[in-house]
Amino acid sequence: MSEMPYFPALLAVLSAFLFALSIQIQNLGLGLVDPRSGAIVNIGTTAVMYWTLSPFFIESAYWLTSAAAMFAIVGLFRPFMSANLAVASVKIMGPTLTSGIAATNPIFAAIFAVLWLGESPTWPIAIGTAGVVAGVAVTAIRPGGVARSWPLWALILPLGAAFFRAVGHPITMIGFQELPSPFFAGLVGYSVSLIVALVAFRMQKRSYSKISWGYGWFALAGALNGISVYSINTALKFGQLLTVAPIVACSPVFTILMSLLIFKRETISLRTVITIALVVSSVVLVVLS
């Protein structure tokens, strides 16, 4: 891949775009379907898509590797946990702020990259990470106690989604050391996550929402997420976590553009713009390092 040094970066940008689009698509379905039911349809659609294409990408011997276990571990918390937290966040805070705050992913990714993968951080990476934190602070802190349209505790939702997405990356990269198959990583992860989601849904004795077009939006979002995950897994196969993760965090740029130009359903405040600007500029600094 030395002939295409920007290939991982391009894949990361594609993943960021698809992730932002999936958030907007999910938002279309939230008025018709409850988040838990929608998340199962989302994850299930991705799993079915991967299994349908699996004969073209995997071999039976893949299941006998320790890498399969690593990918399964990722599936225990991603995308089930991250998807549920993200969907709940979108419902409370809206898609733009959800993407902006979830851009803290590079903070967690940097920690895991250094501790688990032995990657070397630089001062620009540290400064860029601090900038992302500042962007979150701008969103959360309201001088003079001005009322928010969402409670402060809701920050746990997008931050939790960011954490679970980030911790899955280094585990996946460790699995790639034995079996560098981005498709197989996605297949195993989503299959396990679907099982976890169904078990949790059953244990909580929840019932599915009535059949509506809302499920279709979640299914479409699931297909987009599947391509997004394959893109980022491929980027991780050829690149470094310290550079790939920050690029993926640029998804708020696409989200805000979609909100303004396509969906026209969310008012972009000055505070939101400042948040996005801080996050994106910090991510650029990290990438340039």
mmCIF file of C-alpha atoms in Angstrom:
data_model
loop_
_atom_site.group_PDB
_atom_site.id
_atom_site.type_symbol
_atom_site.label_atom_id
_atom_site.label_comp_id
_atom_site.label_asym_id
_atom_site.label_seq_id
_atom_site.Cartn_x
_atom_site.Cartn_y
_atom_site.Cartn_z
ATOM 1 C CA MET A 1 0.000 0.000 0.000
ATOM 2 C CA SER A 2 3.057 2.256 -0.157
ATOM 3 C CA GLU A 3 1.969 3.234 -3.701
ATOM 4 C CA MET A 4 -1.244 4.717 -2.252
ATOM 5 C CA PRO A 5 -0.283 6.487 0.988
ATOM 6 C CA TYR A 6 -3.599 8.331 1.178
ATOM 7 C CA PHE A 7 -5.748 5.226 0.718
ATOM 8 C CA PRO A 8 -6.428 4.751 4.470
ATOM 9 C CA ALA A 9 -7.291 8.451 4.803
ATOM 10 C CA LEU A 10 -9.731 8.308 1.891
ATOM 11 C CA LEU A 11 -11.421 5.252 3.367
ATOM 12 C CA ALA A 12 -11.663 7.018 6.718
ATOM 13 C CA VAL A 13 -13.330 10.018 5.049
ATOM 14 C CA LEU A 14 -15.792 7.684 3.325
ATOM 15 C CA SER A 15 -16.548 6.017 6.647
ATOM 16 C CA ALA A 16 -17.123 9.418 8.269
ATOM 17 C CA PHE A 17 -19.534 10.458 5.520
ATOM 18 C CA LEU A 18 -21.537 7.237 5.699
ATOM 19 C CA PHE A 19 -21.694 7.382 9.494
ATOM 20 C CA ALA A 20 -23.031 10.945 9.371
ATOM 21 C CA LEU A 21 -25.597 9.973 6.751
ATOM 22 C CA SER A 22 -26.730 6.977 8.795
ATOM 23 C CA ILE A 23 -27.334 9.228 11.803
ATOM 24 C CA GLN A 24 -29.550 11.504 9.725
ATOM 25 C CA ILE A 25 -31.396 8.510 8.273
ATOM 26 C CA GLN A 26 -31.942 7.057 11.756
ATOM 27 C CA ASN A 27 -33.394 10.374 12.838
ATOM 28 C CA LEU A 28 -36.079 10.018 10.172
ATOM 29 C CA GLY A 29 -37.232 6.778 11.763
ATOM 30 C CA LEU A 30 -37.186 7.869 15.397
ATOM 31 C CA GLY A 31 -40.594 9.498 15.164
ATOM 32 C CA LEU A 32 -42.136 6.200 14.091
ATOM 33 C CA VAL A 33 -40.122 3.520 15.920
ATOM 34 C CA ASP A 34 -38.692 3.351 19.441
ATOM 35 C CA PRO A 35 -34.861 3.428 19.614
ATOM 36 C CA ARG A 36 -34.414 -0.157 20.864
ATOM 37 C CA SER A 37 -36.536 -1.694 18.120
ATOM 38 C CA GLY A 38 -34.831 0.505 15.570
ATOM 39 C CA ALA A 39 -31.363 -0.484 16.780
ATOM 40 C CA ILE A 40 -32.158 -4.192 16.362
ATOM 41 C CA VAL A 41 -33.377 -3.620 12.808
ATOM 42 C CA ASN A 42 -30.278 -1.516 12.156
ATOM 43 C CA ILE A 43 -27.839 -4.157 13.409
ATOM 44 C CA GLY A 44 -29.848 -7.014 11.920
ATOM 45 C CA THR A 45 -29.828 -5.466 8.468
ATOM 46 C CA THR A 46 -26.060 -5.103 8.581
ATOM 47 C CA ALA A 47 -25.591 -8.685 9.758
ATOM 48 C CA VAL A 48 -27.825 -10.033 6.980
ATOM 49 C CA MET A 49 -25.932 -7.964 4.422
ATOM 50 C CA TYR A 50 -22.591 -9.336 5.624
ATOM 51 C CA TRP A 51 -23.814 -12.947 5.658
ATOM 52 C CA THR A 52 -25.262 -12.573 2.160
ATOM 53 C CA LEU A 53 -21.881 -11.461 0.822
ATOM 54 C CA SER A 54 -19.776 -13.752 3.016
ATOM 55 C CA PRO A 55 -19.220 -16.522 0.396
ATOM 56 C CA PHE A 56 -17.238 -14.008 -1.653
ATOM 57 C CA PHE A 57 -15.009 -12.796 1.191
ATOM 58 C CA ILE A 58 -14.327 -15.477 3.795
ATOM 59 C CA GLU A 59 -13.089 -19.046 4.134
ATOM 60 C CA SER A 60 -14.239 -21.662 6.653
ATOM 61 C CA ALA A 61 -10.770 -21.730 8.226
ATOM 62 C CA TYR A 62 -11.255 -18.150 9.400
ATOM 63 C CA TRP A 63 -13.561 -19.359 12.177
ATOM 64 C CA LEU A 64 -10.790 -21.464 13.730
ATOM 65 C CA THR A 65 -8.441 -18.536 14.344
ATOM 66 C CA SER A 66 -7.930 -16.577 17.543
ATOM 67 C CA ALA A 67 -8.674 -13.472 15.485
ATOM 68 C CA ALA A 68 -12.282 -14.650 15.252
ATOM 69 C CA ALA A 69 -12.449 -14.517 19.046
ATOM 70 C CA MET A 70 -11.031 -10.984 19.037
ATOM 71 C CA PHE A 71 -13.633 -9.840 16.518
ATOM 72 C CA ALA A 72 -16.347 -11.532 18.602
ATOM 73 C CA ILE A 73 -15.213 -9.616 21.681
ATOM 74 C CA VAL A 74 -15.711 -6.400 19.745
ATOM 75 C CA GLY A 75 -19.216 -7.539 18.857
ATOM 76 C CA LEU A 76 -20.133 -7.822 22.533
ATOM 77 C CA PHE A 77 -20.222 -4.040 22.846
ATOM 78 C CA ARG A 78 -20.042 -2.664 19.302
ATOM 79 C CA PRO A 79 -22.224 -1.832 17.504
ATOM 80 C CA PHE A 80 -24.980 -2.822 20.000
ATOM 81 C CA MET A 81 -23.917 -0.564 22.870
ATOM 82 C CA SER A 82 -22.612 2.224 20.669
ATOM 83 C CA ALA A 83 -25.666 2.106 18.392
ATOM 84 C CA ASN A 84 -28.151 2.232 21.276
ATOM 85 C CA LEU A 85 -26.309 5.104 22.918
ATOM 86 C CA ALA A 86 -26.053 6.995 19.635
ATOM 87 C CA VAL A 87 -29.733 6.508 18.785
ATOM 88 C CA ALA A 88 -30.810 7.662 22.253
ATOM 89 C CA SER A 89 -28.506 10.663 21.932
ATOM 90 C CA VAL A 90 -29.953 11.615 18.552
ATOM 91 C CA LYS A 91 -33.434 11.518 20.036
ATOM 92 C CA ILE A 92 -32.483 13.809 22.950
ATOM 93 C CA MET A 93 -29.787 16.068 21.497
ATOM 94 C CA GLY A 94 -30.246 15.902 17.726
ATOM 95 C CA PRO A 95 -27.964 14.461 15.037
ATOM 96 C CA THR A 96 -25.519 17.372 14.759
ATOM 97 C CA LEU A 97 -24.581 17.588 18.438
ATOM 98 C CA THR A 98 -24.533 13.804 18.667
ATOM 99 C CA SER A 99 -21.925 13.668 15.908
ATOM 100 C CA GLY A 100 -20.000 16.591 17.370
ATOM 101 C CA ILE A 101 -19.697 15.181 20.866
ATOM 102 C CA ALA A 102 -19.121 11.644 19.613
ATOM 103 C CA ALA A 103 -16.053 13.093 17.896
ATOM 104 C CA THR A 104 -14.278 12.563 21.220
ATOM 105 C CA ASN A 105 -13.534 9.160 19.722
ATOM 106 C CA PRO A 106 -9.905 10.223 19.005
ATOM 107 C CA ILE A 107 -9.293 10.826 22.703
ATOM 108 C CA PHE A 108 -10.091 7.243 23.590
ATOM 109 C CA ALA A 109 -8.480 5.938 20.410
ATOM 110 C CA ALA A 110 -5.219 7.745 21.184
ATOM 111 C CA ILE A 111 -5.072 6.199 24.641
ATOM 112 C CA PHE A 112 -5.650 2.695 23.296
ATOM 113 C CA ALA A 113 -3.228 3.242 20.397
ATOM 114 C CA VAL A 114 -0.427 4.134 22.793
ATOM 115 C CA LEU A 115 -1.132 1.576 25.519
ATOM 116 C CA TRP A 116 -2.160 -1.413 23.408
ATOM 117 C CA LEU A 117 -0.604 -0.897 19.980
ATOM 118 C CA GLY A 118 2.587 0.932 20.885
ATOM 119 C CA GLU A 119 1.905 3.838 18.537
ATOM 120 C CA SER A 120 3.747 7.078 19.318
ATOM 121 C CA PRO A 121 1.782 10.287 19.996
ATOM 122 C CA THR A 122 3.124 13.754 19.221
ATOM 123 C CA TRP A 123 2.492 17.228 20.600
ATOM 124 C CA PRO A 124 0.129 18.101 17.724
ATOM 125 C CA ILE A 125 -1.889 15.000 18.571
ATOM 126 C CA ALA A 126 -2.051 16.047 22.232
ATOM 127 C CA ILE A 127 -3.075 19.604 21.317
ATOM 128 C CA GLY A 128 -5.652 18.341 18.861
ATOM 129 C CA THR A 129 -7.101 16.031 21.486
ATOM 130 C CA ALA A 130 -7.386 18.958 23.899
ATOM 131 C CA GLY A 131 -9.205 20.885 21.190
ATOM 132 C CA VAL A 132 -11.776 18.131 20.881
ATOM 133 C CA VAL A 133 -12.350 18.272 24.640
ATOM 134 C CA ALA A 134 -12.783 22.050 24.367
ATOM 135 C CA GLY A 135 -15.407 21.539 21.698
ATOM 136 C CA VAL A 136 -17.361 19.267 24.018
ATOM 137 C CA ALA A 137 -17.066 21.851 26.808
ATOM 138 C CA VAL A 138 -18.513 24.563 24.568
ATOM 139 C CA THR A 139 -21.513 22.342 23.947
ATOM 140 C CA ALA A 140 -22.060 21.345 27.567
ATOM 141 C CA ILE A 141 -21.341 24.494 29.582
ATOM 142 C CA ARG A 142 -23.919 27.262 29.572
ATOM 143 C CA PRO A 143 -22.812 30.478 31.333
ATOM 144 C CA GLY A 144 -25.263 31.831 33.876
ATOM 145 C CA GLY A 145 -27.215 28.617 34.056
ATOM 146 C CA VAL A 146 -29.129 29.216 30.858
ATOM 147 C CA ALA A 147 -31.622 26.410 30.306
ATOM 148 C CA ARG A 148 -30.711 23.720 27.821
ATOM 149 C CA SER A 149 -33.014 21.870 25.526
ATOM 150 C CA TRP A 150 -31.368 18.680 26.841
ATOM 151 C CA PRO A 151 -30.120 17.621 30.326
ATOM 152 C CA LEU A 152 -26.413 17.598 31.152
ATOM 153 C CA TRP A 153 -26.480 13.859 31.908
ATOM 154 C CA ALA A 154 -27.319 13.259 28.235
ATOM 155 C CA LEU A 155 -23.627 13.843 27.466
ATOM 156 C CA ILE A 156 -23.040 10.305 28.728
ATOM 157 C CA LEU A 157 -24.859 8.967 25.676
ATOM 158 C CA PRO A 158 -22.642 10.274 22.838
ATOM 159 C CA LEU A 159 -19.500 10.003 24.985
ATOM 160 C CA GLY A 160 -20.335 6.374 25.752
ATOM 161 C CA ALA A 161 -20.946 5.705 22.065
ATOM 162 C CA ALA A 162 -17.542 7.226 21.278
ATOM 163 C CA PHE A 163 -15.802 5.107 23.914
ATOM 164 C CA PHE A 164 -17.255 1.811 22.707
ATOM 165 C CA ARG A 165 -16.471 2.638 19.080
ATOM 166 C CA ALA A 166 -12.894 3.544 19.999
ATOM 167 C CA VAL A 167 -12.107 0.509 22.137
ATOM 168 C CA GLY A 168 -13.170 -1.781 19.322
ATOM 169 C CA HIS A 169 -10.542 -0.413 16.937
ATOM 170 C CA PRO A 170 -7.382 -1.586 18.737
ATOM 171 C CA ILE A 171 -8.912 -4.987 19.436
ATOM 172 C CA THR A 172 -9.734 -5.312 15.746
ATOM 173 C CA MET A 173 -6.196 -4.288 14.794
ATOM 174 C CA ILE A 174 -4.772 -6.909 17.136
ATOM 175 C CA GLY A 175 -6.933 -9.481 15.356
ATOM 176 C CA PHE A 176 -5.652 -8.223 12.006
ATOM 177 C CA GLN A 177 -2.148 -9.275 13.022
ATOM 178 C CA GLU A 178 -3.278 -12.874 12.534
ATOM 179 C CA LEU A 179 -6.129 -12.489 10.046
ATOM 180 C CA PRO A 180 -6.228 -9.172 8.141
ATOM 181 C CA SER A 181 -9.795 -9.474 6.860
ATOM 182 C CA PRO A 182 -11.895 -6.296 7.292
ATOM 183 C CA PHE A 183 -14.995 -8.090 6.020
ATOM 184 C CA PHE A 184 -14.678 -11.018 8.425
ATOM 185 C CA ALA A 185 -14.152 -8.612 11.313
ATOM 186 C CA GLY A 186 -17.406 -6.869 10.452
ATOM 187 C CA LEU A 187 -19.278 -10.140 9.920
ATOM 188 C CA VAL A 188 -18.300 -11.608 13.289
ATOM 189 C CA GLY A 189 -18.761 -8.352 15.161
ATOM 190 C CA TYR A 190 -22.237 -7.648 13.821
ATOM 191 C CA SER A 191 -23.370 -11.269 14.216
ATOM 192 C CA VAL A 192 -22.380 -11.328 17.879
ATOM 193 C CA SER A 193 -23.834 -7.889 18.449
ATOM 194 C CA LEU A 194 -27.165 -8.938 16.939
ATOM 195 C CA ILE A 195 -27.342 -11.898 19.320
ATOM 196 C CA VAL A 196 -26.532 -9.617 22.262
ATOM 197 C CA ALA A 197 -29.184 -7.141 21.147
ATOM 198 C CA LEU A 198 -31.879 -9.801 20.802
ATOM 199 C CA VAL A 199 -31.062 -11.353 24.182
ATOM 200 C CA ALA A 200 -31.110 -7.960 25.898
ATOM 201 C CA PHE A 201 -34.398 -7.075 24.218
ATOM 202 C CA ARG A 202 -35.950 -10.343 25.363
ATOM 203 C CA MET A 203 -34.632 -10.084 28.934
ATOM 204 C CA GLN A 204 -36.050 -6.590 29.263
ATOM 205 C CA LYS A 205 -39.401 -7.954 28.087
ATOM 206 C CA ARG A 206 -39.748 -5.224 25.525
ATOM 207 C CA SER A 207 -42.103 -5.334 22.583
ATOM 208 C CA TYR A 208 -41.431 -4.186 19.059
ATOM 209 C CA SER A 209 -43.059 -1.075 17.702
ATOM 210 C CA LYS A 210 -45.846 -1.559 15.211
ATOM 211 C CA ILE A 211 -44.788 -2.131 11.626
ATOM 212 C CA SER A 212 -44.169 1.221 9.966
ATOM 213 C CA TRP A 213 -41.923 3.004 7.501
ATOM 214 C CA GLY A 214 -39.672 3.807 10.437
ATOM 215 C CA TYR A 215 -38.167 0.330 10.249
ATOM 216 C CA GLY A 216 -37.215 1.002 6.653
ATOM 217 C CA TRP A 217 -35.171 4.028 7.676
ATOM 218 C CA PHE A 218 -33.334 2.004 10.307
ATOM 219 C CA ALA A 219 -32.692 -0.764 7.783
ATOM 220 C CA LEU A 220 -31.198 1.744 5.353
ATOM 221 C CA ALA A 221 -29.069 3.180 8.151
ATOM 222 C CA GLY A 222 -27.887 -0.344 8.944
ATOM 223 C CA ALA A 223 -26.766 -0.894 5.362
ATOM 224 C CA LEU A 224 -24.854 2.394 5.429
ATOM 225 C CA ASN A 225 -23.258 1.470 8.746
ATOM 226 C CA GLY A 226 -22.131 -1.842 7.313
ATOM 227 C CA ILE A 227 -20.281 -0.118 4.481
ATOM 228 C CA SER A 228 -18.906 2.457 6.909
ATOM 229 C CA VAL A 229 -17.498 -0.220 9.207
ATOM 230 C CA TYR A 230 -15.958 -2.102 6.288
ATOM 231 C CA SER A 231 -14.328 1.129 5.144
ATOM 232 C CA ILE A 232 -12.830 1.960 8.519
ATOM 233 C CA ASN A 233 -11.695 -1.635 9.082
ATOM 234 C CA THR A 234 -9.881 -1.525 5.757
ATOM 235 C CA ALA A 235 -8.339 1.812 6.714
ATOM 236 C CA LEU A 236 -7.152 0.303 10.007
ATOM 237 C CA LYS A 237 -5.690 -2.639 8.121
ATOM 238 C CA PHE A 238 -3.403 -0.355 6.115
ATOM 239 C CA GLY A 239 -3.060 2.678 8.412
ATOM 240 C CA GLN A 240 -2.491 3.673 12.043
ATOM 241 C CA LEU A 241 -5.172 4.174 14.661
ATOM 242 C CA LEU A 242 -3.749 7.547 15.716
ATOM 243 C CA THR A 243 -4.395 8.931 12.236
ATOM 244 C CA VAL A 244 -7.449 6.992 11.068
ATOM 245 C CA ALA A 245 -9.627 7.620 14.142
ATOM 246 C CA PRO A 246 -9.353 11.438 14.028
ATOM 247 C CA ILE A 247 -10.267 11.495 10.345
ATOM 248 C CA VAL A 248 -13.384 9.444 11.021
ATOM 249 C CA ALA A 249 -14.261 11.994 13.705
ATOM 250 C CA CYS A 250 -14.761 14.543 10.914
ATOM 251 C CA SER A 251 -18.284 13.161 10.466
ATOM 252 C CA PRO A 252 -19.795 16.281 12.154
ATOM 253 C CA VAL A 253 -18.773 18.270 9.071
ATOM 254 C CA PHE A 254 -20.944 16.064 6.895
ATOM 255 C CA THR A 255 -23.732 16.025 9.471
ATOM 256 C CA ILE A 256 -23.957 19.790 9.713
ATOM 257 C CA LEU A 257 -23.922 20.162 5.923
ATOM 258 C CA MET A 258 -26.707 17.599 5.583
ATOM 259 C CA SER A 259 -28.740 19.320 8.302
ATOM 260 C CA LEU A 260 -28.439 22.657 6.530
ATOM 261 C CA LEU A 261 -28.640 21.694 2.861
ATOM 262 C CA ILE A 262 -30.668 18.488 2.671
ATOM 263 C CA PHE A 263 -32.790 17.697 5.720
ATOM 264 C CA LYS A 264 -33.418 21.337 6.750
ATOM 265 C CA ARG A 265 -34.835 20.250 10.070
ATOM 266 C CA GLU A 266 -32.318 21.467 12.652
ATOM 267 C CA THR A 267 -31.371 25.005 13.627
ATOM 268 C CA ILE A 268 -27.619 25.430 13.737
ATOM 269 C CA SER A 269 -26.741 27.762 16.613
ATOM 270 C CA LEU A 270 -23.517 29.700 17.080
ATOM 271 C CA ARG A 271 -22.595 27.371 19.927
ATOM 272 C CA THR A 272 -23.015 24.354 17.683
ATOM 273 C CA VAL A 273 -20.897 25.935 14.956
ATOM 274 C CA ILE A 274 -18.144 26.711 17.477
ATOM 275 C CA THR A 275 -18.263 23.122 18.714
ATOM 276 C CA ILE A 276 -17.936 21.713 15.219
ATOM 277 C CA ALA A 277 -15.186 24.192 14.313
ATOM 278 C CA LEU A 278 -13.137 23.295 17.380
ATOM 279 C CA VAL A 279 -13.546 19.582 16.836
ATOM 280 C CA VAL A 280 -12.771 19.650 13.132
ATOM 281 C CA SER A 281 -9.774 21.999 13.411
ATOM 282 C CA SER A 282 -8.367 19.826 16.173
ATOM 283 C CA VAL A 283 -8.828 16.723 14.062
ATOM 284 C CA VAL A 284 -7.013 18.392 11.162
ATOM 285 C CA LEU A 285 -4.118 19.205 13.483
ATOM 286 C CA VAL A 286 -3.919 15.576 14.541
ATOM 287 C CA VAL A 287 -3.957 14.358 10.956
ATOM 288 C CA LEU A 288 -1.261 16.804 9.829
ATOM 289 C CA SER A 289 1.001 15.626 12.639
#
